[in-house]
Short mmCIF file of C-alpha atoms in Angstrom, two decimals:
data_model
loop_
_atom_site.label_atom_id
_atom_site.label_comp_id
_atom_site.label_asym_id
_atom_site.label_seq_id
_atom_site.Cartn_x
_atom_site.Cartn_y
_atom_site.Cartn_z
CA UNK A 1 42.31 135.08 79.16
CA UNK A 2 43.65 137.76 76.62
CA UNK A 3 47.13 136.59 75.05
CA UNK A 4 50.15 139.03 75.62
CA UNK A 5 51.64 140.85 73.68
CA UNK A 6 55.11 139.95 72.32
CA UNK A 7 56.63 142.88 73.53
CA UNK A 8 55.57 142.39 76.70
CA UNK A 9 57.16 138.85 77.36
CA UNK A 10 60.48 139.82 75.37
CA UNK A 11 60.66 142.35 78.33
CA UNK A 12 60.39 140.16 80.72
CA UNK A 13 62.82 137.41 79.22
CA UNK A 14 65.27 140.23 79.40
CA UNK A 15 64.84 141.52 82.76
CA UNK A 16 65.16 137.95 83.73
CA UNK A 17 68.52 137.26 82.02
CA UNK A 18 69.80 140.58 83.53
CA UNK A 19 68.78 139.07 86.77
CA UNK A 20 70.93 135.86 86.57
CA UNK A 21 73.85 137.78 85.24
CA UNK A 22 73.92 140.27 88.32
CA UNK A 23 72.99 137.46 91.08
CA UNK A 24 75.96 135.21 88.49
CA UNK A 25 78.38 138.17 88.65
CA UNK A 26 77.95 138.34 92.61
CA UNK A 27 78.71 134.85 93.25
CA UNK A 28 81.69 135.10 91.12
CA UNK A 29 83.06 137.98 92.99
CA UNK A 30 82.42 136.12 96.32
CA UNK A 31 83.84 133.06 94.67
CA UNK A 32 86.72 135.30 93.85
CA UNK A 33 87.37 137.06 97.42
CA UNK A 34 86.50 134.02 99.91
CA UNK A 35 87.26 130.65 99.06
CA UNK A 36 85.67 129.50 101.94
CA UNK A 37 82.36 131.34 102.05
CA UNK A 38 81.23 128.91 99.27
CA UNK A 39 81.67 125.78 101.61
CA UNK A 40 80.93 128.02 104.70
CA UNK A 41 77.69 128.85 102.91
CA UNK A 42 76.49 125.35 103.07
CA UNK A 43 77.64 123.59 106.14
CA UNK A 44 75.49 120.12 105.46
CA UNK A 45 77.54 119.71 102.06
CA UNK A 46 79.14 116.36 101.64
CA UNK A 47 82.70 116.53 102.77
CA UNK A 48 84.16 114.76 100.23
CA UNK A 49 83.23 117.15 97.30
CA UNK A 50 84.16 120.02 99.31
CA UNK A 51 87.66 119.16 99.60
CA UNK A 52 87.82 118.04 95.75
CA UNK A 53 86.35 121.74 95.20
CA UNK A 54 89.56 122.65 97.54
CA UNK A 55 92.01 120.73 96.06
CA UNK A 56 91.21 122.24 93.08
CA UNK A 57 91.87 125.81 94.12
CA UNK A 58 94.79 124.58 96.25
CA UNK A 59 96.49 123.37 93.02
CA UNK A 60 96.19 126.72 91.18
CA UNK A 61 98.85 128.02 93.96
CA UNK A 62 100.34 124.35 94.09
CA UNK A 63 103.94 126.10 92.87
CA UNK A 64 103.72 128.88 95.21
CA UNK A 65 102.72 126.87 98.59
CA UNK A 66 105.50 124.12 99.77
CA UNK A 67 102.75 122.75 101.62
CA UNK A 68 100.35 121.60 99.14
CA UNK A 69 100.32 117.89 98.17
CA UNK A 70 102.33 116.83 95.25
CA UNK A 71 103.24 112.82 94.52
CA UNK A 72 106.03 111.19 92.64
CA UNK A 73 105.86 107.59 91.22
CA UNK A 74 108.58 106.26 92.39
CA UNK A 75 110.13 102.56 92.41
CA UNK A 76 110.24 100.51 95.95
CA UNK A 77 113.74 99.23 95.24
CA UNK A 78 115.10 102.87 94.38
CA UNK A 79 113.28 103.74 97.45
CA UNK A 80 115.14 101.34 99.60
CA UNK A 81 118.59 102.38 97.78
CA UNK A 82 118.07 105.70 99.30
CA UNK A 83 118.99 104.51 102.81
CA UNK A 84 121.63 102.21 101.97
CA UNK A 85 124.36 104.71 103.37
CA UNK A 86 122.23 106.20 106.01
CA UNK A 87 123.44 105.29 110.01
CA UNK A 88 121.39 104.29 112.60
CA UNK A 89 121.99 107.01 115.37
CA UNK A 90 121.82 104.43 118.04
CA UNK A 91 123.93 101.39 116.93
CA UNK A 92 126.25 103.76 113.80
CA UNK A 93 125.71 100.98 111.56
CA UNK A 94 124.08 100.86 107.89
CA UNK A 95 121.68 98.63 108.65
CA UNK A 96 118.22 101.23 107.94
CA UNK A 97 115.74 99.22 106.38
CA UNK A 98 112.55 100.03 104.82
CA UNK A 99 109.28 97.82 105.25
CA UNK A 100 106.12 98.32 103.22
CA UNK A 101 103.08 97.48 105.04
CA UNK A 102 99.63 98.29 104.79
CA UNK A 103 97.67 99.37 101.57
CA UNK A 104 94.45 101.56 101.51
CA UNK A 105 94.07 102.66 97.89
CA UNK A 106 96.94 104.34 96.50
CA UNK A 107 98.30 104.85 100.16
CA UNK A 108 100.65 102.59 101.52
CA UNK A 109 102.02 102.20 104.91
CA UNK A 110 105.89 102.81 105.27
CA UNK A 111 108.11 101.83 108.43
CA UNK A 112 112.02 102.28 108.43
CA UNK A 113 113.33 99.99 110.90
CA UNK A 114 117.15 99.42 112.42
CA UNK A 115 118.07 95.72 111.97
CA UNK A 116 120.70 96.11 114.18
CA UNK A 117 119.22 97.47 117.17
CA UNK A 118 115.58 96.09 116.29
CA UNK A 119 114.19 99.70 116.58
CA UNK A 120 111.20 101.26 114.43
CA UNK A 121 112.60 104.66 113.25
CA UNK A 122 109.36 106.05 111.36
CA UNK A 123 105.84 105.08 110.48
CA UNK A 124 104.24 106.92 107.87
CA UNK A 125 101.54 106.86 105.42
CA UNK A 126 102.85 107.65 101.78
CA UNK A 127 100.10 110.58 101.25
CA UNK A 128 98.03 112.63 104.07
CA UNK A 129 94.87 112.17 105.54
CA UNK A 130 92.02 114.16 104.52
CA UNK A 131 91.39 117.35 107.17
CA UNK A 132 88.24 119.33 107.25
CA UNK A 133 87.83 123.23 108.30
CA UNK A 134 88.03 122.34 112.06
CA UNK A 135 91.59 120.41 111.27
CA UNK A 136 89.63 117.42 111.99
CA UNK A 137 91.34 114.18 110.40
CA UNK A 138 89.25 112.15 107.99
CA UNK A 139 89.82 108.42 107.24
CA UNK A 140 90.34 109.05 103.75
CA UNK A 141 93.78 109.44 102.05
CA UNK A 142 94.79 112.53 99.95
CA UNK A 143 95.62 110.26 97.43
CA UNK A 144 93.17 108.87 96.62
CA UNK A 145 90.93 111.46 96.61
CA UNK A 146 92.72 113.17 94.12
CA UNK A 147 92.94 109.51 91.74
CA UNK A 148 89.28 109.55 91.96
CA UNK A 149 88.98 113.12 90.72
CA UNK A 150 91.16 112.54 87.89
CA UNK A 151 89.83 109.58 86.43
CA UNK A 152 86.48 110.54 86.64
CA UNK A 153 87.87 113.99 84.51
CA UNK A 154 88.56 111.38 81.93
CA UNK A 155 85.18 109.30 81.97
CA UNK A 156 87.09 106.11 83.79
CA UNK A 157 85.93 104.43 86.88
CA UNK A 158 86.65 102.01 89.72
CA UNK A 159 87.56 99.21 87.50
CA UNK A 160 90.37 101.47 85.25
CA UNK A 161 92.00 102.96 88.49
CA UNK A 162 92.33 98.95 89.70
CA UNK A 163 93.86 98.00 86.32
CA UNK A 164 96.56 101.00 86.24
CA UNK A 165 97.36 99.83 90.12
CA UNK A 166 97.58 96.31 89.06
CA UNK A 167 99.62 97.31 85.90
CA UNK A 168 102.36 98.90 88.09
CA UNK A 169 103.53 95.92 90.31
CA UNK A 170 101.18 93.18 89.79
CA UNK A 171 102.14 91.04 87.47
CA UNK A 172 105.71 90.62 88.74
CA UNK A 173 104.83 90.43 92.45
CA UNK A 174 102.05 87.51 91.31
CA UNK A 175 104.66 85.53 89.25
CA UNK A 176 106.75 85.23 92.26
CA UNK A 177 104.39 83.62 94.50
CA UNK A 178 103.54 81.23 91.96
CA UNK A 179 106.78 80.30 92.06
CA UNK A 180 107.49 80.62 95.58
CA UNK A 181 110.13 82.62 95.61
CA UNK A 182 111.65 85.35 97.53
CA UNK A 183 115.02 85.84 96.27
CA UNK A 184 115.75 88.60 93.43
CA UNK A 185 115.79 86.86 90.59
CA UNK A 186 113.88 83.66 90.23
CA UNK A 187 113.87 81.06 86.99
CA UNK A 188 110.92 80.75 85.67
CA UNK A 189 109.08 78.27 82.62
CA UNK A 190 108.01 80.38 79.93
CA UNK A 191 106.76 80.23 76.22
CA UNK A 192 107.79 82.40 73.53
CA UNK A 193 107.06 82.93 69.93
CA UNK A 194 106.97 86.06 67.26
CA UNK A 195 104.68 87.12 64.84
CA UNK A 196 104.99 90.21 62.15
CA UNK A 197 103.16 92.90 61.02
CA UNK A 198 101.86 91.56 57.39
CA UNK A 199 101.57 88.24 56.13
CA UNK A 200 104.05 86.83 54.18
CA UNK A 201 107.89 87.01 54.47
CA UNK A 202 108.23 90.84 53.34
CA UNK A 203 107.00 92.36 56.94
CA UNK A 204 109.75 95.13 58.35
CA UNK A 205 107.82 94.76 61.84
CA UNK A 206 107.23 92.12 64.17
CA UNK A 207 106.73 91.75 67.78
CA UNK A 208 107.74 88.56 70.15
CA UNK A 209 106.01 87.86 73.80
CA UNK A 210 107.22 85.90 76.46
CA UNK A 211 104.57 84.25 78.46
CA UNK A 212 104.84 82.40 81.93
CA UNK A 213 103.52 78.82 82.30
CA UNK A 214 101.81 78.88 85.67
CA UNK A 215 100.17 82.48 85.59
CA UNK A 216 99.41 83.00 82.12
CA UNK A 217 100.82 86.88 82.35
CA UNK A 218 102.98 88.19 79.64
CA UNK A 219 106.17 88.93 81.40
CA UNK A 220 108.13 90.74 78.46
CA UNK A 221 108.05 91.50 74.93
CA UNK A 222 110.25 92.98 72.20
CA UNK A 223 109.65 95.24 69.43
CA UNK A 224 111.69 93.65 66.11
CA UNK A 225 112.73 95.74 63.24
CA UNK A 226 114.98 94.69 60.26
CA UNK A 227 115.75 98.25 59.88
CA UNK A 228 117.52 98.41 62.83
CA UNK A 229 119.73 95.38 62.14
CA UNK A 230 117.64 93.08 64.41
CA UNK A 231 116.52 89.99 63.10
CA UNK A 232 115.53 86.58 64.96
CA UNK A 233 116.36 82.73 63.31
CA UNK A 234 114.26 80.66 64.71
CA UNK A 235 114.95 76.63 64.38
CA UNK A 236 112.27 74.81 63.19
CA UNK A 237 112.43 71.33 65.14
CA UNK A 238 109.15 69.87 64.04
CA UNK A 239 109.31 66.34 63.07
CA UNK A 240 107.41 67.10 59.94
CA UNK A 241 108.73 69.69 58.26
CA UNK A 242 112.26 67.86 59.04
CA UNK A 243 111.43 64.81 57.31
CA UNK A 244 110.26 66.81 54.13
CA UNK A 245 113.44 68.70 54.54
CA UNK A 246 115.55 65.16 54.62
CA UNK A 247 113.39 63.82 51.48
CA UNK A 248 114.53 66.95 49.30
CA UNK A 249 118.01 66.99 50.40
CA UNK A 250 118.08 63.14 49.59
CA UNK A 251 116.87 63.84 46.48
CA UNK A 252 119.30 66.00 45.70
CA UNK A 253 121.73 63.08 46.13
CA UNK A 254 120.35 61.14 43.28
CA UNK A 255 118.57 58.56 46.38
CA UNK A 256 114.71 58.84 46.65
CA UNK A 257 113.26 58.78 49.91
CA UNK A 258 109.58 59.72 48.76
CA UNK A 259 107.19 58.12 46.68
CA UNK A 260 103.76 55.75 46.18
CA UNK A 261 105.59 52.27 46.66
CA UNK A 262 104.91 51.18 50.44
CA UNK A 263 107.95 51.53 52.93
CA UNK A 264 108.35 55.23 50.98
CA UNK A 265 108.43 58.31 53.16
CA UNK A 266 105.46 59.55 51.63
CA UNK A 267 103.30 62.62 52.69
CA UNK A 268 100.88 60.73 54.22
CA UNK A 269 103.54 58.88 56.38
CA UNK A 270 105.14 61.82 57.16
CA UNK A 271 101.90 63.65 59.03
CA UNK A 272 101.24 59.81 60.79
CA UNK A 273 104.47 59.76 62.36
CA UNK A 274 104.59 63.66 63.34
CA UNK A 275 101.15 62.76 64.96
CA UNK A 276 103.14 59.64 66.66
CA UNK A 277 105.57 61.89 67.69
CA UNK A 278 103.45 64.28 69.52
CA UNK A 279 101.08 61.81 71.33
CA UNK A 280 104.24 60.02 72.73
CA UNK A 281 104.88 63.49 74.32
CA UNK A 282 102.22 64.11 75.46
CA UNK A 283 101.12 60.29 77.12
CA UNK A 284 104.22 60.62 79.23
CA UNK A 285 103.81 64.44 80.32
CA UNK A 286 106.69 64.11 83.06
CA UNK A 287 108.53 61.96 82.33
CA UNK A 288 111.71 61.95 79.62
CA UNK A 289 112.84 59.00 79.54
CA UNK A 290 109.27 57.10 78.78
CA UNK A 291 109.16 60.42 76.29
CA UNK A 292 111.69 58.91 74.48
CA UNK A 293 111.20 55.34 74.56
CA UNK A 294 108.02 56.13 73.04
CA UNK A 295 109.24 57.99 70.31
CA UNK A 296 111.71 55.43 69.40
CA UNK A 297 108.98 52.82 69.60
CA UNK A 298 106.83 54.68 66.61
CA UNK A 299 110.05 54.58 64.23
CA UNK A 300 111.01 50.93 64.88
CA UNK A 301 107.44 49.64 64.70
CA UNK A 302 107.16 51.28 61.14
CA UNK A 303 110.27 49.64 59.82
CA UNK A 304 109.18 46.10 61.45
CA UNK A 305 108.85 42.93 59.14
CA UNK A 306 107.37 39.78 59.59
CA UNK A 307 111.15 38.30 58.92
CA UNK A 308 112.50 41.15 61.29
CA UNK A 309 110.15 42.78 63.76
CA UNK A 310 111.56 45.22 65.80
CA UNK A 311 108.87 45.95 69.03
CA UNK A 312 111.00 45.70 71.87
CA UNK A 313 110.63 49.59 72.54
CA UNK A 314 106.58 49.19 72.22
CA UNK A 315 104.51 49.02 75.14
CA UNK A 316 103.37 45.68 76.30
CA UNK A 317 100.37 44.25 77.68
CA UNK A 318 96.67 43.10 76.05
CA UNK A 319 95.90 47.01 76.14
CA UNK A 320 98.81 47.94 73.82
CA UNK A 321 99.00 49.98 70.39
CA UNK A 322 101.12 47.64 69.39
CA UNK A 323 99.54 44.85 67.90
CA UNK A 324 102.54 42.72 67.87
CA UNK A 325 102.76 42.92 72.04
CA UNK A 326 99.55 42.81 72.79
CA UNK A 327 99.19 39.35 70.45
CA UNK A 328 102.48 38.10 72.36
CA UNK A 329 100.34 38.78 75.89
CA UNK A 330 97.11 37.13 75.29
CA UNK A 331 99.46 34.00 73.96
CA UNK A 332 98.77 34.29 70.14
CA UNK A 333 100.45 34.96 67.01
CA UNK A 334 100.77 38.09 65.74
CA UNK A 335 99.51 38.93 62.31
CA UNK A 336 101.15 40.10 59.23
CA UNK A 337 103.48 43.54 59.62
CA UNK A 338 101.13 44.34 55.98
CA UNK A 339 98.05 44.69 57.26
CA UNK A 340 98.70 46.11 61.21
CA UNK A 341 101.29 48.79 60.20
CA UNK A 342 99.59 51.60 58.65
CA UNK A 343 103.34 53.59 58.50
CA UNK A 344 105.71 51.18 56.92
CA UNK A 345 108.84 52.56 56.21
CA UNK A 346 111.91 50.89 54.67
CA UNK A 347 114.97 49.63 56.91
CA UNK A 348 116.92 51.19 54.43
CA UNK A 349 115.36 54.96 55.37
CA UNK A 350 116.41 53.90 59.31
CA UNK A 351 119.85 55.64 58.74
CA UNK A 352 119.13 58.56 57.27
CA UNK A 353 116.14 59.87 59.01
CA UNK A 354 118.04 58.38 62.21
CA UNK A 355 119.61 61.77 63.37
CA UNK A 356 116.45 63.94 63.18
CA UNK A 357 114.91 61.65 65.38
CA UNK A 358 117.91 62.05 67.96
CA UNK A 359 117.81 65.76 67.76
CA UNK A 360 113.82 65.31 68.12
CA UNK A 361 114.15 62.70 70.94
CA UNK A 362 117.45 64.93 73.04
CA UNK A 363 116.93 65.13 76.85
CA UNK A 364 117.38 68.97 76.60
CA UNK A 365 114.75 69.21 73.58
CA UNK A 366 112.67 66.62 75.68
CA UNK A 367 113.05 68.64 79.39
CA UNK A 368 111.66 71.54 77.89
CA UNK A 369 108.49 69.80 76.55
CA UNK A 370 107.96 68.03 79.83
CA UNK A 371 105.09 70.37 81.01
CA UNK A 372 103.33 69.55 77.58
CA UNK A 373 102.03 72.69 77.33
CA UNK A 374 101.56 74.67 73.46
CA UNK A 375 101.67 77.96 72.53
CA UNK A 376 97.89 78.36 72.42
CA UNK A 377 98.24 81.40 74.76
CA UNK A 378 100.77 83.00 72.26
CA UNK A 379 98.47 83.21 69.21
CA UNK A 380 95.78 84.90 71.42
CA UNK A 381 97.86 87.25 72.88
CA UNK A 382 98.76 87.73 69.16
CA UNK A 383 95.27 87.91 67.92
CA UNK A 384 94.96 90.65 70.40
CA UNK A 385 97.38 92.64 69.10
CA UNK A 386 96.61 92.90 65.42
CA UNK A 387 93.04 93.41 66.49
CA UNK A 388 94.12 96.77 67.38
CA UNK A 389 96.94 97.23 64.71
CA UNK A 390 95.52 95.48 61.69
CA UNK A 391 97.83 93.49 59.48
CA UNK A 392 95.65 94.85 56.23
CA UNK A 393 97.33 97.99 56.42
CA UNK A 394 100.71 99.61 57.21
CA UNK A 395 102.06 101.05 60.48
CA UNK A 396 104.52 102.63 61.89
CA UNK A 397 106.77 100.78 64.81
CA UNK A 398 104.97 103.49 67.59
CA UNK A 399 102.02 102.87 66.39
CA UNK A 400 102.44 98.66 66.91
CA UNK A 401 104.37 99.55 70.37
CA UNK A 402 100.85 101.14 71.42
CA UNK A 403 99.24 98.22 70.15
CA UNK A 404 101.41 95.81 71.87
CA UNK A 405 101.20 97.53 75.35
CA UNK A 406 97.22 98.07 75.19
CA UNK A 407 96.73 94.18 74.14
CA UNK A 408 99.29 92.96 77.24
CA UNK A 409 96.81 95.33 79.73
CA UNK A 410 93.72 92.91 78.28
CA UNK A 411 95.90 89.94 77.85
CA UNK A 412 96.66 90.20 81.84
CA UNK A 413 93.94 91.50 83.25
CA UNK A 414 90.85 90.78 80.61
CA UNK A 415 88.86 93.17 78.82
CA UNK A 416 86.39 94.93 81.54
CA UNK A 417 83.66 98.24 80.29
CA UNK A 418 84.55 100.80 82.62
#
């Protein structure tokens, strides 16, 4: 077959192009002079895309048409202000109520009811239904036709339209059931803690989350800057650092707490009887008063002699830590305070690490403990956060606000690929 000639075929690419621009230029003027004909032109098109293609046009004359659709995000409890001062045209009393019913999507069912007179006002969706050519009603909402268009403009699916409807009114409204509550403002248990922007004690940033025991959902948090005159003291009350607070202090005195000799409050002591101190919490979640008694018992069993033991706070029984009860319940006799107590501590020390232990041991320190839960939840939430605002490098307090309110989202509702 003999080949063509190139000026043959660069003729014909041309005639072709002037082709599609002509039969291009004719749709456009349709396009321009009928709305409709486009849709009208192919009757078996899905619905659905034919009234995104309409909203579309619709919202280029959205100012100049009252009718068109237009939605406000607007708080239910400003809603319900609204008819505070409105009367009931039966009864003339302010007693208008509004009740939010049914959800489809972004569409919500609305009734406004008379308490008075027990009579149903209004029922109304919050956004129309869908209407083809014919005026035909379709069962989807306005709405959410119009939220599926827009996050799909954006690349987002299903799963990011759920978490911005979840972010709205979620967390609060699941907090509440928790706790069973209907009233307006309900106590809840919550941890909080703080962390800054860099490491060390020079940071000008710092952000602190409050956290709710039962859910798990960050319920608040607070931007700090020492710039703006805000600062937070926090009081350290572990046992530890306390007791190597007292041995300085003492010190200081001229009187020596510390040391090697036994019955010293050594460092070694010190992280023995913080350890006491937290498994007596935590073997009598519940309960404060055993709380205490078993924090009392790990300090008098450490200053315990053979001519003065002092175990009437330790448990009892054969089972017991306390090698000095459980002898006296299987009828023997106990063995030497040298060898079973492995934290000795003076008698002489009793009085003046005495008062940390009371603040340690208070029934208001104590009530607050009694869930025996840790802040294990804080550091992850704060993990989160300087994930996406790195500590290695400086930023500005918008920049860690952004942070902050992106790491809460996946803190609440887990990280999900949309």
């Amino acid at each position: 077959m003999p080949r063509q000639k190139r000026s043959s075929l660069v003729s014909k690419q041309k005639a072709n192009k002037r082709s599609c621009s002509e039969h291009y230029s004719h749709e456009t003027n349709v396009f321009r002079k009928d709305k409709t004909s486009i849709s009208s032109a192919l009757p078996k098109r899905n619905m659905r895309c034919q009234t995104l293609e309409d909203s579309c046009l619709n919202d280029l004359n959205c100012c100049e048409n009252s009718e068109a659709a237009h939605y406000v995000i607007m708080d239910v409890q400003f809603l319900k202000g609204l008819l505070k001062n409105l009367l009931c045209d039966v009864c003339k009393s302010y007693s208008l109520k509004i009740d939010i019913g049914e959800k489809l999507g972004f569409s919500r069912k609305i009734s406004i009811f008379c308490t008075s007179c027990d009579i149903i006002k209004s029922i109304n969706f919050t956004s129309r239904r869908i209407s083809d050519s014919e005026g035909n009603e379709n069962q989807s909402f306005d709405i959410n036709m119009r939220m599926v268009q827009s996050f799909l403009s954006f690349g987002k699916g299903y799963l990011a339209m759920e978490k911005f409807l979840k972010s709205l009114n979620y967390v609060r409204s699941q907090v509440k059931s928790a706790y069973q509550s209907n009233s307006t403002i309900t106590d809840i248990d919550v941890t909080f803690d703080g962390t800054w922007l860099t490491r060390g004690h020079s940071s000008q940033i710092g952000v602190g989350c409050v956290i709710d025991l039962l859910t798990g959902f960050v319920m608040d948090f607070l931007k700090l800057c020492r710039n703006a005159a805000l600062n937070v003291n926090t009081q350290n009350l572990r046992l530890g650092t306390s007791l190597r607070k007292a041995v300085k202090e003492w010190w200081a005195r001229g009187v020596s707490l510390g040391g090697k000799s036994r019955g010293s409050l050594k460092e070694e002591t010190i992280k023995k009887l913080s350890r006491y101190y937290q498994n007596a919490i935590r073997s009598n979640k519940g309960d404060v008063e055993a709380m205490k008694t078993a924090i009392y018992a790990t300090l008098f069993h450490s200053i315990s002699t053979d001519q003065k033991p002092q175990h009437f706070k330790c448990p009892t029984g054969k089972d017991s830590w306390c090698f000095f009860q459980a002898a006296l319940t299987r009828g023997e006799v106990p063995g030497p305070h040298v060898k079973h107590v492995k934290t000795p501590l003076k008698e002489t020390h009793l009085a003046k690490i005495m008062p940390i232990y009371q603040i340690l041991a208070s029934n208001e320190l104590l009530q607050r403990c009694i869930r025996c839960v840790t802040q294990n939840a804080n550091e992850n939430l704060h993990s989160i956060i300087w994930g996406k605002c790195s500590k290695e490098t400086s930023a500005t307090l918008r920049r860690v606000t952004i942070a902050v309110c992106d790491a809460v989202c996946e803190f609440n509702f887990g990280t999900k690929n949309h």
